[in-house]
Short mmCIF file of C-alpha atoms in Angstrom, two decimals:
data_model
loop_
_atom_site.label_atom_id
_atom_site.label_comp_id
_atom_site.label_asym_id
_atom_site.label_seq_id
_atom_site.Cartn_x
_atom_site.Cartn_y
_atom_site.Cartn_z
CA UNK A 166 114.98 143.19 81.21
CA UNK A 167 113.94 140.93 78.08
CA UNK A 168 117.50 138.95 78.61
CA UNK A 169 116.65 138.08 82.18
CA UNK A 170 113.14 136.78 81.56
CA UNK A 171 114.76 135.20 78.93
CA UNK A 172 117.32 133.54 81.17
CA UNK A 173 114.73 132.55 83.89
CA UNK A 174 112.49 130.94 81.58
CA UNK A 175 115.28 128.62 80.67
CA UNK A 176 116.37 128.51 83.80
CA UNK A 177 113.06 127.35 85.32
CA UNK A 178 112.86 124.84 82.48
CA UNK A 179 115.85 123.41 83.19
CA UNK A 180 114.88 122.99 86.99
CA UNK A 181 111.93 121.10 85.85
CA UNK A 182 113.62 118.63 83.38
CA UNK A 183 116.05 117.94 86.02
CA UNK A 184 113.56 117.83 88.86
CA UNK A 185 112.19 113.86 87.41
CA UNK A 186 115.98 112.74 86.98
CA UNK A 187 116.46 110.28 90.15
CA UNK A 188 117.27 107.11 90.45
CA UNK A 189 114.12 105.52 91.62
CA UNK A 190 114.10 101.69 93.14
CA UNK A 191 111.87 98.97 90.98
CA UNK A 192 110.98 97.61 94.11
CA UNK A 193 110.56 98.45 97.75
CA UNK A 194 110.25 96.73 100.58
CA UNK A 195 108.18 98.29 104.04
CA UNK A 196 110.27 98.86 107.11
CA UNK A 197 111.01 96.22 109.44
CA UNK A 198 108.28 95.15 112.02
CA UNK A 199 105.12 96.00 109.30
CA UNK A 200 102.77 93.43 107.68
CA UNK A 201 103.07 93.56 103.46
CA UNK A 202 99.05 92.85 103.10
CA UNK A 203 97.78 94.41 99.74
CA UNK A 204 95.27 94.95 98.16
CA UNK A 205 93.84 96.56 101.42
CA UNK A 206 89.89 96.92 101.52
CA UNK A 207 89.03 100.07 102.65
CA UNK A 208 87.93 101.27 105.56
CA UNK A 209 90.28 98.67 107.15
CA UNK A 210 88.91 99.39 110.48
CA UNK A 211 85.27 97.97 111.12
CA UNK A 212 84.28 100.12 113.48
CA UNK A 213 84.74 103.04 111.01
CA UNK A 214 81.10 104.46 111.42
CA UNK A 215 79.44 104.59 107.79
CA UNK A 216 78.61 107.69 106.18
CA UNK A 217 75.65 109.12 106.66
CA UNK A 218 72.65 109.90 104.04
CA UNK A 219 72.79 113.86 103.02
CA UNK A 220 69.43 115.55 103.41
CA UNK A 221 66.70 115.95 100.73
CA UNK A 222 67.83 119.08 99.07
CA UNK A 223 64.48 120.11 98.70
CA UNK A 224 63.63 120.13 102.63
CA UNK A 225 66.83 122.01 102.87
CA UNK A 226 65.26 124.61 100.19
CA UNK A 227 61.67 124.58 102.11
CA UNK A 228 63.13 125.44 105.65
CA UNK A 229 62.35 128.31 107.46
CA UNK A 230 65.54 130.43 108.14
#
């Protein structure tokens, strides 16, 4: 029983170490047909409503249930 958790210890550790090993790009370019504008402000859209102001928490307290 001790050899297997053993053995799956090492073999989840192993996993891991090889789960970062990829060749990953330096650079990527966005699809065809999309505009490259960064930095983005957000909300892009300006018709996003704004959020609202949260109650006084002690009104909230006061109410009557």
């Amino acid at each position: 029983m001790s050899n297997n958790k053993s053995l799956a210890i090492v073999a989840l550790l192993a996993l891991a170490l090889l789960a970062g090993c990829g060749k990953k790009p330096r650079n990527v370019d966005p699809p065809e047909g999309t505009n490259e504008v960064f930095p983005r402000v957000y909300p892009p859209d300006p018709d996003n409503p704004k959020p609202q102001k949260a109650p006084d928490p002690s009104s909230v307290l006061r109410s009557k249930i």
